[in-house]
XYZ file of C-alpha atoms in Angstrom:
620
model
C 14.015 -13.707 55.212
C 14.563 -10.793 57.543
C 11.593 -8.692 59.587
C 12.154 -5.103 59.420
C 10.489 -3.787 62.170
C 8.528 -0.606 62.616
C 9.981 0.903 65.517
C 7.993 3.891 67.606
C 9.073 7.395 66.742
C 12.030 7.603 69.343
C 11.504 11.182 70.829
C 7.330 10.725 71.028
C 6.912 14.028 73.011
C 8.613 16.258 70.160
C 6.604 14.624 66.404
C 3.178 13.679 66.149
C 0.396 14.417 68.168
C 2.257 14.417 71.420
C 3.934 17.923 70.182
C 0.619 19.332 69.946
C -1.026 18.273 73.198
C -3.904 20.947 72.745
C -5.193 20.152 69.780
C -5.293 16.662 70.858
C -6.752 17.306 74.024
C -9.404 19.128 72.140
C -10.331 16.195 69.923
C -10.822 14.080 72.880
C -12.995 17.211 73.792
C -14.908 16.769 70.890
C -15.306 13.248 71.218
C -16.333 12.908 74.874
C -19.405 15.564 74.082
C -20.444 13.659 71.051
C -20.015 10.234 72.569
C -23.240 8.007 73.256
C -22.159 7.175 76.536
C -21.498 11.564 77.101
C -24.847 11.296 79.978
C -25.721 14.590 81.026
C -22.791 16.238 80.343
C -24.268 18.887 77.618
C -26.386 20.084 80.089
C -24.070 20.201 82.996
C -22.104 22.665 80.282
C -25.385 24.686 79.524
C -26.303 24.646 83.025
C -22.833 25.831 84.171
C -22.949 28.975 81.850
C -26.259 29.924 82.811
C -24.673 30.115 86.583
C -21.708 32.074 85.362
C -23.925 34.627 83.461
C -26.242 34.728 86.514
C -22.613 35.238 88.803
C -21.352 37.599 86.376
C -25.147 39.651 86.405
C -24.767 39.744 90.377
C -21.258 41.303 90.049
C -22.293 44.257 88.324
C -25.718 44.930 90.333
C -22.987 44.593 93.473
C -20.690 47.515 91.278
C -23.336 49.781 91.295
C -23.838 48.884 94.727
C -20.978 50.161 96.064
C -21.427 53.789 94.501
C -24.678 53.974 96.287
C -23.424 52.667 99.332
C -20.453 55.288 99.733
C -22.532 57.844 98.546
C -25.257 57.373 101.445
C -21.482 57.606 103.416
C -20.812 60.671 102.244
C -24.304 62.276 102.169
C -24.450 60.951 105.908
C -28.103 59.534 104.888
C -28.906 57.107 107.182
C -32.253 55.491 105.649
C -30.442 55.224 102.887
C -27.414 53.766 104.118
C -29.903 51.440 106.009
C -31.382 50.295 103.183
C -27.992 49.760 100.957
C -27.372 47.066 104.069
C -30.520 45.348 103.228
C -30.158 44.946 99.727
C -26.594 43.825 100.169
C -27.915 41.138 102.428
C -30.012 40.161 99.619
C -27.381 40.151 97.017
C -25.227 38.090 98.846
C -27.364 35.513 99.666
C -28.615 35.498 96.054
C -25.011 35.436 95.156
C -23.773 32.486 97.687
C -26.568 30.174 96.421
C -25.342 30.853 92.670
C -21.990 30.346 93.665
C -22.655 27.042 95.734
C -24.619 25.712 93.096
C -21.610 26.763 90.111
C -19.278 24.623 92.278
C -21.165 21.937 92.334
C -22.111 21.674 88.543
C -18.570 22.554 88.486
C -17.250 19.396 89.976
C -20.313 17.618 88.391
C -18.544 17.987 85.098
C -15.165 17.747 86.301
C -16.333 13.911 87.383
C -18.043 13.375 84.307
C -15.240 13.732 82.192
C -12.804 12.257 84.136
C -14.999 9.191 84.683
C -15.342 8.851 80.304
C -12.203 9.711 79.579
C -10.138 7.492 82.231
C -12.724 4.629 80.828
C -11.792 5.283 77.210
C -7.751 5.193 78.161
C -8.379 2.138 80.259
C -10.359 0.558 76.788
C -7.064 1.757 74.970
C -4.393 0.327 77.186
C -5.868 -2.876 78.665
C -6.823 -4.721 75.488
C -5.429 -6.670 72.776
C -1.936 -6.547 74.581
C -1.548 -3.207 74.240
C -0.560 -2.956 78.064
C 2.126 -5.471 77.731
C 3.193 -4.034 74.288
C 4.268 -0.391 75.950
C 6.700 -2.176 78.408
C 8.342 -4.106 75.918
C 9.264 -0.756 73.650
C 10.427 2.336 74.481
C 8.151 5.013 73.646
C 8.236 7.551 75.783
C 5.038 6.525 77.038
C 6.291 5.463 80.693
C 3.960 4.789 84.142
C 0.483 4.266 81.991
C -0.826 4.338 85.520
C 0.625 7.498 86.593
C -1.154 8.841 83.169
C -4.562 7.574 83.309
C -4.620 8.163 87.417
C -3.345 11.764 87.953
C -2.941 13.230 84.653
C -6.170 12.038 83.298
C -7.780 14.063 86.451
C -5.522 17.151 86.369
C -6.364 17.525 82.803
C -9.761 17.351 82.990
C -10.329 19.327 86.464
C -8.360 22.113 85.319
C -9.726 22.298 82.059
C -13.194 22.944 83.865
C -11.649 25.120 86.036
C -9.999 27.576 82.779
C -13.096 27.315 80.733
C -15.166 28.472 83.639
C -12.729 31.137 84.443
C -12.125 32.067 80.751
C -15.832 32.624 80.514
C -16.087 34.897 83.508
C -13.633 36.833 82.595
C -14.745 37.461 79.201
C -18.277 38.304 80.475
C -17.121 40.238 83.213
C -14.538 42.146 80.777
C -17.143 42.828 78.406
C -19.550 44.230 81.040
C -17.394 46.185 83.193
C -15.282 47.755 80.095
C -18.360 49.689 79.422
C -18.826 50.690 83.229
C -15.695 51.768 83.240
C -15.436 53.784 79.749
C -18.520 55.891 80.898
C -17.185 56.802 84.433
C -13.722 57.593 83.641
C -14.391 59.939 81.003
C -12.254 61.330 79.037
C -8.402 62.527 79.821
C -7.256 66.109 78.784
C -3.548 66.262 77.927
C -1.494 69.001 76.331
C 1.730 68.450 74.398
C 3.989 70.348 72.708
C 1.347 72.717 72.638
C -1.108 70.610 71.356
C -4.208 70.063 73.297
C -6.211 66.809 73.008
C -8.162 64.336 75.334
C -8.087 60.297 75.572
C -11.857 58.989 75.990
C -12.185 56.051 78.257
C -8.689 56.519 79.658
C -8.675 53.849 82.314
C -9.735 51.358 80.059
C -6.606 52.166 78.272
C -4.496 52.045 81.560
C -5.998 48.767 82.401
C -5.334 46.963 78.771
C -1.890 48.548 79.044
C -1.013 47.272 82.655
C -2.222 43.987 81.617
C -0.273 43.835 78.748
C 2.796 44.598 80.444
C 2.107 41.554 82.833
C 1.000 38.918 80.563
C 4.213 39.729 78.043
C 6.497 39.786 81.864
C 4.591 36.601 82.977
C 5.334 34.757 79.587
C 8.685 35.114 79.207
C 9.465 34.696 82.906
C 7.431 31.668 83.315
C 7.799 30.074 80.190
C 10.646 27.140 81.451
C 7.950 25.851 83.807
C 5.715 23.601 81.573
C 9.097 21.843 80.623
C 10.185 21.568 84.222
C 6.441 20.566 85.364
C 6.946 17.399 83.030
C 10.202 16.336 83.851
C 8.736 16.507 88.073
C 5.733 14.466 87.458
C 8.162 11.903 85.837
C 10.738 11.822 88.319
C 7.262 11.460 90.804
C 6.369 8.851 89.060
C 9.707 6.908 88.496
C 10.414 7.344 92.285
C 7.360 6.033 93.499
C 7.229 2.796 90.835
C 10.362 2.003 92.251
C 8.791 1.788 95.983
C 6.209 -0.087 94.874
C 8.639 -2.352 93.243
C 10.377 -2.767 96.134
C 7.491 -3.253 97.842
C 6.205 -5.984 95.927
C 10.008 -7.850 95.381
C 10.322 -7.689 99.829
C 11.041 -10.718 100.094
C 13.961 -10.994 97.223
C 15.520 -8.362 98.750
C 15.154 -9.508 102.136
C 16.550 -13.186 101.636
C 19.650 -11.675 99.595
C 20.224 -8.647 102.246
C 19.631 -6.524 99.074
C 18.194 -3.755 101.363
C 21.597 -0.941 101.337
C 21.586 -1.107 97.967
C 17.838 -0.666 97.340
C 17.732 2.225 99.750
C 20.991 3.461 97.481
C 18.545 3.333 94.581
C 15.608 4.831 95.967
C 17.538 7.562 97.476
C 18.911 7.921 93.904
C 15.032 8.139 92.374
C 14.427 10.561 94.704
C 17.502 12.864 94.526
C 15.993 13.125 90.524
C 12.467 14.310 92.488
C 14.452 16.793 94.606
C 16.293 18.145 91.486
C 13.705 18.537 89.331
C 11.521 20.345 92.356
C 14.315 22.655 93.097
C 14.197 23.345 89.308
C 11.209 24.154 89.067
C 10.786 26.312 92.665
C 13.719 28.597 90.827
C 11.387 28.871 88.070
C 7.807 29.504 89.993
C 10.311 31.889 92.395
C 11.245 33.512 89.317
C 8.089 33.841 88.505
C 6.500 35.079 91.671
C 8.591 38.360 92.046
C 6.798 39.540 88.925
C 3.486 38.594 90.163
C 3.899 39.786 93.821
C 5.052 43.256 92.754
C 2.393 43.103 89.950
C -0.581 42.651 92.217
C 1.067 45.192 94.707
C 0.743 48.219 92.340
C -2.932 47.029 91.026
C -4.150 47.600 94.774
C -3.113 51.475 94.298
C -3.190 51.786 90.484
C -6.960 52.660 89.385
C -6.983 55.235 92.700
C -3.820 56.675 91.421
C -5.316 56.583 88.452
C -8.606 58.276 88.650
C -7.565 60.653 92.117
C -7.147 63.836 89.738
C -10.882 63.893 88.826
C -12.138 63.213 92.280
C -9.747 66.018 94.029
C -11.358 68.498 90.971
C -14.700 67.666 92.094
C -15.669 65.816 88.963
C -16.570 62.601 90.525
C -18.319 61.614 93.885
C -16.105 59.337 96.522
C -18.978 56.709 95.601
C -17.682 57.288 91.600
C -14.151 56.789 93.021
C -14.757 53.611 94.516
C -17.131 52.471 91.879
C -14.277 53.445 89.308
C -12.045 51.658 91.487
C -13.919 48.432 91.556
C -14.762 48.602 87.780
C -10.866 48.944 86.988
C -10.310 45.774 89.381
C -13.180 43.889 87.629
C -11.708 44.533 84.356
C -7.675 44.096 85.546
C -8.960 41.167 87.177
C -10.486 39.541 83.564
C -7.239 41.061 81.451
C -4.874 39.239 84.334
C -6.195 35.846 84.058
C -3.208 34.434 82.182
C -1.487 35.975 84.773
C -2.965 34.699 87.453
C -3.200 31.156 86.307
C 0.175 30.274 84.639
C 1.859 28.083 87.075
C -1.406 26.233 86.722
C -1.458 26.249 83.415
C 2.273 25.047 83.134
C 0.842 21.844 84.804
C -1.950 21.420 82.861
C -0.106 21.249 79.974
C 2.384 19.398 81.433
C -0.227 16.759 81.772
C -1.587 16.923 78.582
C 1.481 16.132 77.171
C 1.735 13.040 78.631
C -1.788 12.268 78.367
C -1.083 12.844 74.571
C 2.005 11.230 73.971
C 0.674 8.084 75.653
C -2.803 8.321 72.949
C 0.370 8.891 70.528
C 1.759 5.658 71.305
C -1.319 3.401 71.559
C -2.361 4.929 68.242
C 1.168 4.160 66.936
C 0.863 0.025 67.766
C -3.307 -0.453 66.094
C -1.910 1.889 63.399
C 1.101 -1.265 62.843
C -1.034 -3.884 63.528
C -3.620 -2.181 60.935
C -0.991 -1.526 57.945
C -0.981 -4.231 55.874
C 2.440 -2.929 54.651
C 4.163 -3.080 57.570
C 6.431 -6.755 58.479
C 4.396 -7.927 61.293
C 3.253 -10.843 62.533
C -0.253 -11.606 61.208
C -2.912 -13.457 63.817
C -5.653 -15.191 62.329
C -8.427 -17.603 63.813
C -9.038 -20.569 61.974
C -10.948 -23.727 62.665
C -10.305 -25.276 66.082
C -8.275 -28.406 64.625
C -5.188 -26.756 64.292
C -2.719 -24.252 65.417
C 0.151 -23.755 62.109
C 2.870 -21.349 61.611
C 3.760 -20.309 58.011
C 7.006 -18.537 57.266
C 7.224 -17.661 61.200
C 9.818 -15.298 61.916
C 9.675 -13.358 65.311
C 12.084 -10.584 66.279
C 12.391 -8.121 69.821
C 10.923 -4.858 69.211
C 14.508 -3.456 67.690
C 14.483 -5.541 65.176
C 17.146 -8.241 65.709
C 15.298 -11.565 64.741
C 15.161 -13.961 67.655
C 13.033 -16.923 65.276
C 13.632 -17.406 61.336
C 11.406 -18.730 58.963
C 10.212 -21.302 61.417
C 6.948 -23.303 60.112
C 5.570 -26.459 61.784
C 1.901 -27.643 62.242
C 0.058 -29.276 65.242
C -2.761 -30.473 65.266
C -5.928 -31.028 67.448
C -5.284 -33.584 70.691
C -1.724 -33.430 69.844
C 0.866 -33.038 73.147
C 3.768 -31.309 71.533
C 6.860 -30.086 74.025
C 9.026 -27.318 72.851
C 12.820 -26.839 73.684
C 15.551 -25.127 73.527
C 18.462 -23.065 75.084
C 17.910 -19.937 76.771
C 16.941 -16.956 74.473
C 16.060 -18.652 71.234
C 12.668 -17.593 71.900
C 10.512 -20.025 73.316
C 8.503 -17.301 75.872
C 8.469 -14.971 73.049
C 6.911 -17.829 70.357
C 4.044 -18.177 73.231
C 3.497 -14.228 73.161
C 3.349 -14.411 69.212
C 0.554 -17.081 69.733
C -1.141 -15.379 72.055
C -1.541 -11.915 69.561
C 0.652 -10.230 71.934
C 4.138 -10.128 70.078
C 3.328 -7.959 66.458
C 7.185 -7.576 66.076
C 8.437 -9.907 62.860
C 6.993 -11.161 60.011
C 5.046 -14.164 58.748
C 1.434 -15.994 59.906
C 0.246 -17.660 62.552
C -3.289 -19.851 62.621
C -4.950 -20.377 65.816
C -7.304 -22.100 66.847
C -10.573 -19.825 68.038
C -9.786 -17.807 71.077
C -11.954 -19.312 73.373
C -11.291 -22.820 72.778
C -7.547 -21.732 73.795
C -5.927 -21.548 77.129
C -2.425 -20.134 78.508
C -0.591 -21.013 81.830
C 2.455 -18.525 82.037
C 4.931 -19.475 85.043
C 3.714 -16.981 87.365
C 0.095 -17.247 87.070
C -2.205 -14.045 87.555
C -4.455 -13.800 90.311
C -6.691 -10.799 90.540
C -7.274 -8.554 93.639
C -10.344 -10.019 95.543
C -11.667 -13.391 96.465
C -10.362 -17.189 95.592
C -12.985 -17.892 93.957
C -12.727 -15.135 91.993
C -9.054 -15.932 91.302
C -10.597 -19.449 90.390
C -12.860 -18.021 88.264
C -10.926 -15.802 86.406
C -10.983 -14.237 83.800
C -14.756 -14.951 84.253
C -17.046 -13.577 87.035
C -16.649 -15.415 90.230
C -20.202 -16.399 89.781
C -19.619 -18.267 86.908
C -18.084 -20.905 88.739
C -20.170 -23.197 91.848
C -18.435 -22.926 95.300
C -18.922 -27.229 94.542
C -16.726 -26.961 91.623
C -14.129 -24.802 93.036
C -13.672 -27.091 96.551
C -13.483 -30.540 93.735
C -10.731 -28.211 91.597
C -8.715 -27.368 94.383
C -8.725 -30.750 95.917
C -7.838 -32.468 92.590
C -4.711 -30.067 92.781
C -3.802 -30.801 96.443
C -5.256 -27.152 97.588
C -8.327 -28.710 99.730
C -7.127 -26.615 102.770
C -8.099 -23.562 100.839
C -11.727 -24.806 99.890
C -13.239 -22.944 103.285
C -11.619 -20.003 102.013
C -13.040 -18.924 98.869
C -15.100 -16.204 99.701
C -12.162 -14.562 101.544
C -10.687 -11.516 100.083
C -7.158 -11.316 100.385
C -3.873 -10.628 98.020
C -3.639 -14.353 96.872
C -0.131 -13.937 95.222
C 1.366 -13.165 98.386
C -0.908 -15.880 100.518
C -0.191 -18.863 98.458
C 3.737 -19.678 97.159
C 4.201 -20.052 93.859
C 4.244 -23.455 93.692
C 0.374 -23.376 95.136
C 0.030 -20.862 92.472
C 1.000 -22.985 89.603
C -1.391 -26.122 90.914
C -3.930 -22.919 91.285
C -3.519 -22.288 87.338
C -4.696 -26.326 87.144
C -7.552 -26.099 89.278
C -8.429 -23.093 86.507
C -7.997 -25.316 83.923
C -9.889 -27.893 85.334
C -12.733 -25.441 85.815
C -12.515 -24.250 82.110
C -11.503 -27.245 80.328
C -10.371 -25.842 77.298
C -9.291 -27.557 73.736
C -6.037 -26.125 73.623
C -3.674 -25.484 76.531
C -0.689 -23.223 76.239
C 2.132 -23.899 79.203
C 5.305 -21.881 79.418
C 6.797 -23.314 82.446
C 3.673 -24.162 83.843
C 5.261 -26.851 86.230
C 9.027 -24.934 87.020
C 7.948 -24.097 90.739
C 6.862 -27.859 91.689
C 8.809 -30.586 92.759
C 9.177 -33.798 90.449
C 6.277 -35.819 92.278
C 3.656 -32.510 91.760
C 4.761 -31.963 88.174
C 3.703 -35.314 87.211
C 0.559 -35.070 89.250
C -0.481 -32.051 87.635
C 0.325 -33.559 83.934
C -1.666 -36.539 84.910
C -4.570 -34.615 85.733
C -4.550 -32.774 82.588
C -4.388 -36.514 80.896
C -6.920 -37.908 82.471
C -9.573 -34.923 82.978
C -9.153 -33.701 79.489
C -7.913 -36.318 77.382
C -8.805 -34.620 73.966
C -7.846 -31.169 74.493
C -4.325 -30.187 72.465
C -1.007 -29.462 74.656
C 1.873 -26.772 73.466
C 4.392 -26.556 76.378
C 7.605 -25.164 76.938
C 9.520 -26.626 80.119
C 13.116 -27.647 80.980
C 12.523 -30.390 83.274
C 13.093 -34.046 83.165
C 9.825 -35.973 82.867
C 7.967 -33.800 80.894
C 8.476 -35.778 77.187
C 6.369 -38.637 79.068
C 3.581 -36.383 78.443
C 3.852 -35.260 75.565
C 3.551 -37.206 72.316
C 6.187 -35.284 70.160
C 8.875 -32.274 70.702
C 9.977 -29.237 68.511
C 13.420 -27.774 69.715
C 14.486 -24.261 68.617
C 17.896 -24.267 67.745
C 20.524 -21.165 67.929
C 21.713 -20.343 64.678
C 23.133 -17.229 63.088
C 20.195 -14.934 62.373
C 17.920 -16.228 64.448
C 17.239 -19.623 65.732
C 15.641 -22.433 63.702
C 12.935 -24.799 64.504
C 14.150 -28.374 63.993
C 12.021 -31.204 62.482
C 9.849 -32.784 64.627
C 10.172 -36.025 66.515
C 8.547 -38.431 68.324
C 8.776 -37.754 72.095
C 9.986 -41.119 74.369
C 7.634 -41.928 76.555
C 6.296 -45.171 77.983
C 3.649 -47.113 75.894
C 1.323 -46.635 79.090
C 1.712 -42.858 79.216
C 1.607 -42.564 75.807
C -1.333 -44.193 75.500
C -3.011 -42.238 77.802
C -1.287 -39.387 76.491
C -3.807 -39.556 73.402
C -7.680 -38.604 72.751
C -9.536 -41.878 72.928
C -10.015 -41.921 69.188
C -6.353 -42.211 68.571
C -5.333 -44.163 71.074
C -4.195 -47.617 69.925
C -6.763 -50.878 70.225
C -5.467 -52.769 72.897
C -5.409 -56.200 71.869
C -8.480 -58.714 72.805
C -7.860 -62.021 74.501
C -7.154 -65.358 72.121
C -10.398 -66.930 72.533
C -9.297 -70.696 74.104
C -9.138 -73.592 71.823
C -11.856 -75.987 72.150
């Protein structure tokens, strides 16, 4: 039998959704304001319009403003000019609260989303595997973190910030085109002999001088959503590899590994500095156009509209009001303009925000489809864990395990072995509902009753006892219980410590880390324990501590190991070995492991272990 496995679409940010990164953006749009857990967030919207219209009202009382005010100049009226300094005092402070208050609801929103929407990528990545899954295949779907941490929040802030602006503009557009059609009048020309006017003739100008720019600003600045991608991955390559280094110090410090590390830092970073210089071409490019265009629109409308105020027909209050109204409505026709770099990085990031939804859909859609090869997880009852027609593969397809099938039961110790990549680790991940990739079944026992102990054991950020505890809340375990655990495992210096936060994979080696894992599985005592090379950082004398413990604190609970090193059949009450063979390796026929009668014996749930013999009674 051979899996054929269902690998990811291999360019993910040019099919699917991920090539349409607004319309899925909008979806999760439409799902964050109908989702129960949404809060306040349709009113925060209403609320924020009503500010905008109220903003947008203020700008126009403020237009007409300004013709009274330089009228009252040019009259040389000083009770009215007086007054116009009142009023304006009013407006503004009527205008600054508005505006204080729009920021706020502004950033209110801005919160809110990023808050549901980093929650409901965080529910997507960092369950059933799924966060494992994405490191093990290449999907174009690299630094999750980077994703759900910065583009998750430039997404959502500067979609705020463009629907906000969007709507001003339109309102202010709308209200100021009118404004501006009734001062400007109409434009005489004569051609060819041929007299006729153009009504509204700076509304014209305006919509044609914004038409110009947007088309300019397009074209010129079109490169920079492609080059805003390829920075924010080079970002985030270059700084995973410090925090790599970061975390592997003292691997590279032992092997003086330190020249070339800086060699391939400096090499992550030459691909920041290239793609930044690629893209300051671009925005360079980009901001000759928009210097020289927002150069001419400070002269433009008084260009513009001068002929009518040097024949008299408007006021120098109807010249500045004309002026203002032009820049109002400029202003709203420029927006794409004036917000393209930004919008090169905001779609920049939605890309990535999409083509990492892409690739999470992509895995539950092959663990949903019946049709597709993989390897089906089911619960069954807690008395065994089987495997039927096993055959696991890596996520191209080559099959690493072949039609492997093998049942052990409940209280059983089984060890299995084998040579380096036949798949032992990988066998464990397919157990554990991690590994989809092959074909066949697996039946576990029920999740809970089930325990694994990988060779570097996780601790979480935060206290001991929370590292004790977990994956349960620290208070789920007595401070009583957690000193007894850690003594059993030879960690009773550490019992004063539990309540001290500190990063406990660096504190304690990982050989304390391993005898950690056992004080957790003291704590938990599960029915089934899962160990892939639970015991490789101990010495000989703590291995066989640590398996002794397990014997004697939880005598019935099933044992599935994989390990390497002498001793470890005494503890064990039968072996499976994986053997390499062409096409995948096989899983030989069980036998009986050799251990001594005494750990044997103990080796065994009470209810199997063999009567030991009672005393002849003495003859008489």
């Amino acid at each position: 039998m051979s899996a054929t496995i269902a690998e990811p679409p291999p360019k993910i940010l040019e099919e699917g959704p991920a090539a349409r990164p607004l319309r899925a953006f909008w979806r999760l749009t439409r799902v964050w304001l109908t989702a129960p857990d949404r809060r306040d967030a349709r009113l925060l919207i209403a609320g924020l319009v009503v500010l905008t219209i109220l903003q947008v009202g203020l700008q126009i009382r403020f237009n007409l403003w300004n013709r009274d005010f330089f009228n009252a100049l040019e009259s040389r009226d000083g009770s009215a000019f007086r007054y116009q300094i009142l009023l304006f005092l009013g407006l503004a402070g009527l205008s600054m609260s508005v505006a204080v208050y729009q920021l706020y609801v502004k950033q209110l929103i801005q919160l809110r989303w990023r808050e549901w929407l980093t929650t409901s990528l965080l529910a997507d990545w960092m369950s059933d595997g799924r966060q494992y899954q994405l490191e093990m295949t290449e999907t174009g779907a690299d630094n999750p973190d980077q994703r759900i941490a910065e583009d998750a929040r430039v997404a959502t802030e500067l979609a705020v910030e463009f629907a906000t602006g969007l709507l001003n503009s339109a309102l202010m557009l709308t209200s100021f085109v009118g404004i501006l059609w009734t001062l400007s009048g109409a434009l005489h020309l004569s051609l060819l002999g041929n007299e006729f006017e153009v009504p509204g003739y700076m509304v014209w100008a305006a919509l044609l001088y914004a038409m110009m720019g947007t088309a300019l600003t397009w074209l010129v600045g079109r490169p920079m959503v492609r080059l805003n991608i390829a920075r924010t991955t080079a970002e985030a390559d270059f700084r995973f590899g410090l925090t790599r280094g970061r975390e592997s110090g003292e691997g590279i410090a032992l092997i003086r590994g330190e020249a070339d590390e800086r060699r391939g830092l400096t090499g992550l970073f030459g691909s920041v500095a290239t793609a930044v210089q690629n893209l300051m071409r671009s925005q360079r490019n980009l901001m000759w156009l928009t210097s020289a265009y927002g150069a001419l629109a400070m002269i433009f409308p008084t260009v513009v509209a001068s002929p009518a105020y040097f024949a008299g027909a408007i006021t120098l209050g109807g010249l500045m009001q004309i002026g203002a109204a032009f820049g109002q409505v400029q202003a709203s026709l420029n927006w794409f303009v004036d917000n393209f770099p930004r919008i090169a990085e905001w779609r920049s990031a939605t890309t990535r925000l999409a083509a990492f939804r892409a690739v999470i859909e992509e895995l539950d859609a092959l663990a949903a489809d019946p049709e597709q090869p993989t390897i089906g997880v089911t619960e069954g009852g807690d008395e065994m864990l089987a495997f039927k027609g096993l055959e696991v593969a890596f996520a191209n397809g080559t099959t690493v395990i072949a039609d492997a099938s093998a049942e052990i039961h409940a209280g059983e110790r089984v060890l299995i072995q084998g040579e380096s990549g036949t798949g032992k680790s990988t066998l464990f991940r397919a157990i554990g509902g991690l590994w989809p990739w092959g074909a066949g079944e697996i039946v576990t026992p029920p999740r809970e009753t089930m325990m694994f102990m990988p060779q570097r054991p996780y601790l979480p950020l935060g206290t001991l006892l929370g590292a004790l505890a977990y994956p349960g809340a620290p208070d789920s375990v007595t401070e009583e219980d957690a000193r007894a655990a850690l003594a059993r495992v030879g960690l009773e210096a550490f019992g004063d410590r539990l309540g001290d936060e500190d990063r406990w994979d660096r504190v304690l080696s990982l050989g304390e880390q391993q005898r950690l894992a056992f004080a957790r599985l003291l704590l938990r005592k599960p029915r089934w324990i899962f160990m892939d090379e639970a015991t490789a950082a101990l010495d000989e004398k703590n291995q066989d501590a640590m398996m002794q413990l397990v014997l004697d604190d939880l005598p019935e609970a099933a044992l599935v190991s994989i390990g390497h090193r002498p001793g470890l059949e005494a503890f064990h009450t039968r072996t499976l070995k994986l053997v390499r063979a062409e096409g995948g390796a096989r899983l030989s026929r069980p036998r009986r492991a050799m251990a001594s009668p005494k750990v044997q014996a103990r080796a065994l749930p009470s209810w199997r272990r063999p009567a030991t013999p009672k005393p002849a009674a003495p003859k008489r």
